[in-house]
């Protein structure tokens, strides 16, 4: 997900600051740039969602107290949108927002820091979250469970040792379901995640069902891994689950 310049050193991570207090933005901007990060900022929730989709930041610092759409709503929206769902989020909270902090973590935020904080502490948190995000990507390069083996780097799937030929959309579908770690994904979400916003009009949510059907057929005995959730969508079933 990171940006690379061909033949050059890896670019520094881009951080999106979502905060309405000018002094805090200024302080964060200064300290993050000093560490070599690239910095963009949004003053409200709507701006934050636009920038998150358009700029693909590597991490979002999200203040919970924002004018308009509040931070928790922004967090929820980011996690629901395929293009932004995997961007790590660190919440900036006030002492009085203990319960919001818990909700935020349940919604998928990665960490939080309570105001007032020192820049040094924040930067340590940012680096830890970025490192974890990196490790997550590495660990998940091969998935093996029961008779199913998926190699994400080689884009290959085996069922009981035999290679299975999937189309790119079928592979993306399987990967997306697996990476949701058992959460149910709606047809709309899958359509957006795999076919994108700019899909042709004739591609309907039914397309998802059609691809699920062919994917199941190809997975043979492992077809049971893909569970239909009636009137909603699909989820991946892990081994040992009831
Ligand atoms: Ca604020």
Coordinates of C-alpha atoms and ligand atoms in Angstrom, one line a residue:
X1 CA 0.0 0.0 0.0
X2 CA 3.0 2.3 0.4
X3 CA 4.2 4.5 -2.4
X4 CA 7.5 3.7 -4.1
X5 CA 9.6 5.7 -6.5
X6 CA 11.1 3.3 -9.1
X7 CA 14.8 2.9 -8.5
X8 CA 14.8 5.4 -5.6
X9 CA 14.6 5.0 -1.8
X10 CA 11.2 4.3 -0.4
X11 CA 9.2 7.5 0.2
X12 CA 8.4 8.5 3.7
X13 CA 4.9 7.7 4.9
X14 CA 2.2 10.2 4.4
X15 CA 0.1 11.2 7.5
X16 CA -3.3 12.8 7.4
X17 CA -4.0 15.0 10.4
X18 CA -7.8 15.5 11.1
X19 CA -8.1 18.3 13.6
X20 CA -10.0 21.6 13.8
X21 CA -7.6 23.4 16.2
X22 CA -5.1 25.4 14.3
X23 CA -2.4 25.4 17.0
X24 CA -2.5 21.6 17.3
X25 CA -2.3 21.2 13.5
X26 CA 0.7 23.5 13.5
X27 CA 2.4 21.7 16.3
X28 CA 1.8 18.3 14.6
X29 CA 2.8 19.5 11.2
X30 CA 6.1 20.8 12.5
X31 CA 7.0 17.7 14.5
X32 CA 5.9 15.2 11.9
X33 CA 7.8 16.9 9.1
X34 CA 10.9 17.1 11.3
X35 CA 10.7 13.3 11.5
X36 CA 10.6 13.2 7.7
X37 CA 6.9 12.3 7.3
X38 CA 4.8 13.9 4.6
X39 CA 1.8 15.7 6.1
X40 CA -1.6 16.7 4.9
X41 CA -4.5 18.0 7.0
X42 CA -8.2 18.2 7.1
X43 CA -10.2 20.6 9.4
X44 CA -13.5 18.6 9.5
X45 CA -14.9 15.1 8.9
X46 CA -16.0 15.6 5.4
X47 CA -12.6 16.9 4.3
X48 CA -11.0 14.0 6.1
X49 CA -13.1 11.4 4.2
X50 CA -12.3 13.1 0.8
X51 CA -8.6 13.3 1.5
X52 CA -8.4 9.7 2.8
X53 CA -9.9 8.4 -0.5
X54 CA -8.0 10.8 -2.7
X55 CA -4.6 10.9 -1.1
X56 CA -4.2 7.4 0.3
X57 CA -2.4 8.4 3.5
X58 CA -0.4 5.7 5.3
X59 CA -1.8 6.7 8.7
X60 CA -4.6 9.0 10.0
X61 CA -4.4 11.0 13.2
X62 CA -8.0 11.6 14.0
X63 CA -9.3 14.1 16.6
X64 CA -12.6 12.9 18.0
X65 CA -14.0 16.3 18.7
X66 CA -14.7 17.8 15.2
X67 CA -17.3 20.2 13.9
X68 CA -19.9 18.5 11.7
X69 CA -19.4 14.8 11.4
X70 CA -17.5 13.8 14.6
X71 CA -14.4 11.7 14.8
X72 CA -16.2 8.4 15.6
X73 CA -18.5 8.8 12.6
X74 CA -15.4 9.5 10.5
X75 CA -13.7 6.4 11.8
X76 CA -16.8 4.3 11.1
X77 CA -17.0 5.7 7.5
X78 CA -13.3 5.0 6.9
X79 CA -13.6 1.4 8.0
X80 CA -16.7 0.8 5.9
X81 CA -15.1 2.1 2.7
X82 CA -12.9 -0.4 0.8
X83 CA -10.3 2.2 -0.3
X84 CA -9.7 3.4 3.3
X85 CA -10.6 0.4 5.5
X86 CA -7.0 -0.7 5.9
X87 CA -5.4 2.7 6.8
X88 CA -4.3 2.7 10.4
X89 CA -6.0 5.3 12.6
X90 CA -4.7 6.9 15.9
X91 CA -7.4 8.8 17.7
X92 CA -6.6 12.0 19.5
X93 CA -8.9 12.1 22.6
X94 CA -9.6 14.3 25.6
X95 CA -9.6 12.9 29.1
X96 CA -13.4 13.3 29.2
X97 CA -13.8 11.0 26.2
X98 CA -12.9 7.7 27.8
X99 CA -16.0 5.9 26.5
X100 CA -15.6 7.3 23.0
X101 CA -12.0 5.9 23.0
X102 CA -13.4 2.4 23.6
X103 CA -16.0 2.8 20.9
X104 CA -13.3 4.0 18.5
X105 CA -11.1 1.0 19.2
X106 CA -14.1 -1.3 18.6
X107 CA -14.8 0.5 15.3
X108 CA -11.3 -0.5 14.2
X109 CA -9.0 2.4 15.3
X110 CA -5.5 1.1 16.0
X111 CA -4.5 3.3 19.0
X112 CA -5.3 6.5 20.8
X113 CA -3.4 9.2 22.5
X114 CA -4.9 11.5 25.2
X115 CA -4.4 15.3 25.0
X116 CA -2.2 16.9 26.0
X117 CA 0.5 14.7 24.7
X118 CA 4.2 15.2 23.9
X119 CA 5.3 15.1 20.2
X120 CA 7.8 12.5 21.2
X121 CA 5.2 10.2 22.6
X122 CA 3.0 10.6 19.6
X123 CA 5.8 9.9 17.2
X124 CA 6.7 6.7 19.1
X125 CA 3.0 5.6 18.8
X126 CA 2.9 6.5 15.1
X127 CA 6.1 4.4 14.4
X128 CA 4.7 1.5 16.4
X129 CA 1.4 1.5 14.5
X130 CA 3.1 1.8 11.1
X131 CA 5.4 -1.1 12.0
X132 CA 2.5 -3.3 13.0
X133 CA 0.7 -2.5 9.8
X134 CA 3.8 -3.5 7.9
X135 CA 4.1 -6.8 9.8
X136 CA 0.5 -7.5 9.2
X137 CA 1.1 -7.3 5.5
X138 CA 4.1 -9.6 5.7
X139 CA 2.5 -12.2 7.9
X140 CA -0.5 -12.6 5.7
X141 CA 1.5 -13.4 2.5
X142 CA 0.6 -17.1 2.8
X143 CA -2.6 -18.4 4.3
X144 CA -2.8 -22.1 5.2
X145 CA -5.7 -23.7 7.0
X146 CA -7.2 -27.2 6.5
X147 CA -7.1 -28.1 2.9
X148 CA -6.8 -24.5 1.7
X149 CA -3.5 -22.7 0.9
X150 CA -3.4 -19.2 -0.5
X151 CA -0.1 -17.6 -1.5
X152 CA -0.9 -13.9 -1.9
X153 CA 2.5 -12.9 -3.4
X154 CA 2.3 -15.6 -6.1
X155 CA -1.5 -15.2 -6.5
X156 CA -1.9 -19.0 -6.3
X157 CA -4.5 -21.1 -4.5
X158 CA -4.3 -24.8 -3.6
X159 CA -7.0 -27.1 -2.4
X160 CA -5.6 -30.3 -0.8
X161 CA -2.3 -29.8 -2.6
X162 CA -3.9 -29.3 -6.0
X163 CA -3.6 -25.9 -7.7
X164 CA -6.9 -24.1 -8.4
X165 CA -7.2 -21.7 -11.4
X166 CA -9.0 -18.6 -10.3
X167 CA -9.8 -15.5 -12.3
X168 CA -8.4 -12.3 -10.9
X169 CA -11.8 -11.2 -9.7
X170 CA -12.4 -14.6 -8.0
X171 CA -9.0 -14.3 -6.3
X172 CA -9.7 -10.7 -5.2
X173 CA -13.0 -11.9 -3.8
X174 CA -11.4 -14.7 -1.8
X175 CA -8.6 -12.4 -0.6
X176 CA -11.1 -9.7 0.5
X177 CA -13.3 -12.1 2.4
X178 CA -10.3 -13.7 4.1
X179 CA -8.7 -10.4 5.1
X180 CA -12.0 -9.3 6.8
X181 CA -11.2 -12.0 9.4
X182 CA -14.6 -13.5 9.6
X183 CA -16.6 -10.2 9.5
X184 CA -19.6 -10.2 7.2
X185 CA -19.1 -8.1 4.0
X186 CA -22.1 -6.8 2.1
X187 CA -22.5 -7.3 -1.6
X188 CA -22.2 -3.5 -2.0
X189 CA -18.9 -3.5 -0.1
X190 CA -17.5 -6.3 -2.2
X191 CA -18.6 -4.7 -5.4
X192 CA -16.9 -1.5 -4.4
X193 CA -13.8 -3.2 -3.2
X194 CA -13.3 -5.5 -6.2
X195 CA -14.9 -3.8 -9.1
X196 CA -14.3 -0.2 -7.9
X197 CA -16.4 2.9 -7.9
X198 CA -16.1 3.3 -11.7
X199 CA -17.6 0.0 -12.6
X200 CA -20.0 -0.1 -15.5
X201 CA -23.7 0.4 -14.8
X202 CA -24.5 -3.2 -15.8
X203 CA -22.4 -4.6 -13.0
X204 CA -24.9 -5.1 -10.3
X205 CA -24.6 -6.7 -6.9
X206 CA -25.7 -9.9 -8.6
X207 CA -22.3 -10.0 -10.1
X208 CA -20.9 -10.7 -6.7
X209 CA -23.2 -13.7 -6.3
X210 CA -22.2 -15.1 -9.7
X211 CA -18.5 -14.9 -8.8
X212 CA -19.1 -16.4 -5.4
X213 CA -20.8 -19.3 -7.2
X214 CA -17.9 -20.0 -9.5
X215 CA -15.4 -19.5 -6.8
X216 CA -17.1 -22.1 -4.6
X217 CA -17.2 -24.5 -7.4
X218 CA -13.5 -24.2 -7.9
X219 CA -12.7 -24.5 -4.2
X220 CA -14.3 -28.0 -4.1
X221 CA -14.2 -29.3 -0.5
X222 CA -13.2 -25.9 0.8
X223 CA -16.3 -24.2 -0.6
X224 CA -17.8 -24.4 2.9
X225 CA -15.4 -21.6 3.9
X226 CA -17.6 -19.0 2.2
X227 CA -20.7 -18.5 4.2
X228 CA -23.8 -16.8 2.7
X229 CA -25.4 -14.3 5.1
X230 CA -29.0 -14.0 3.7
X231 CA -30.1 -10.7 2.2
X232 CA -26.7 -9.2 3.1
X233 CA -23.5 -10.7 1.8
X234 CA -20.8 -13.1 2.6
X235 CA -18.1 -14.0 5.1
X236 CA -15.1 -16.3 5.4
X237 CA -15.3 -19.2 7.8
X238 CA -12.1 -20.1 9.6
X239 CA -11.2 -23.6 10.7
X240 CA -12.4 -24.5 14.1
X241 CA -15.4 -22.1 13.9
X242 CA -18.8 -23.5 14.6
Ligands
LIG1 CA1 -11.1 19.3 18.1

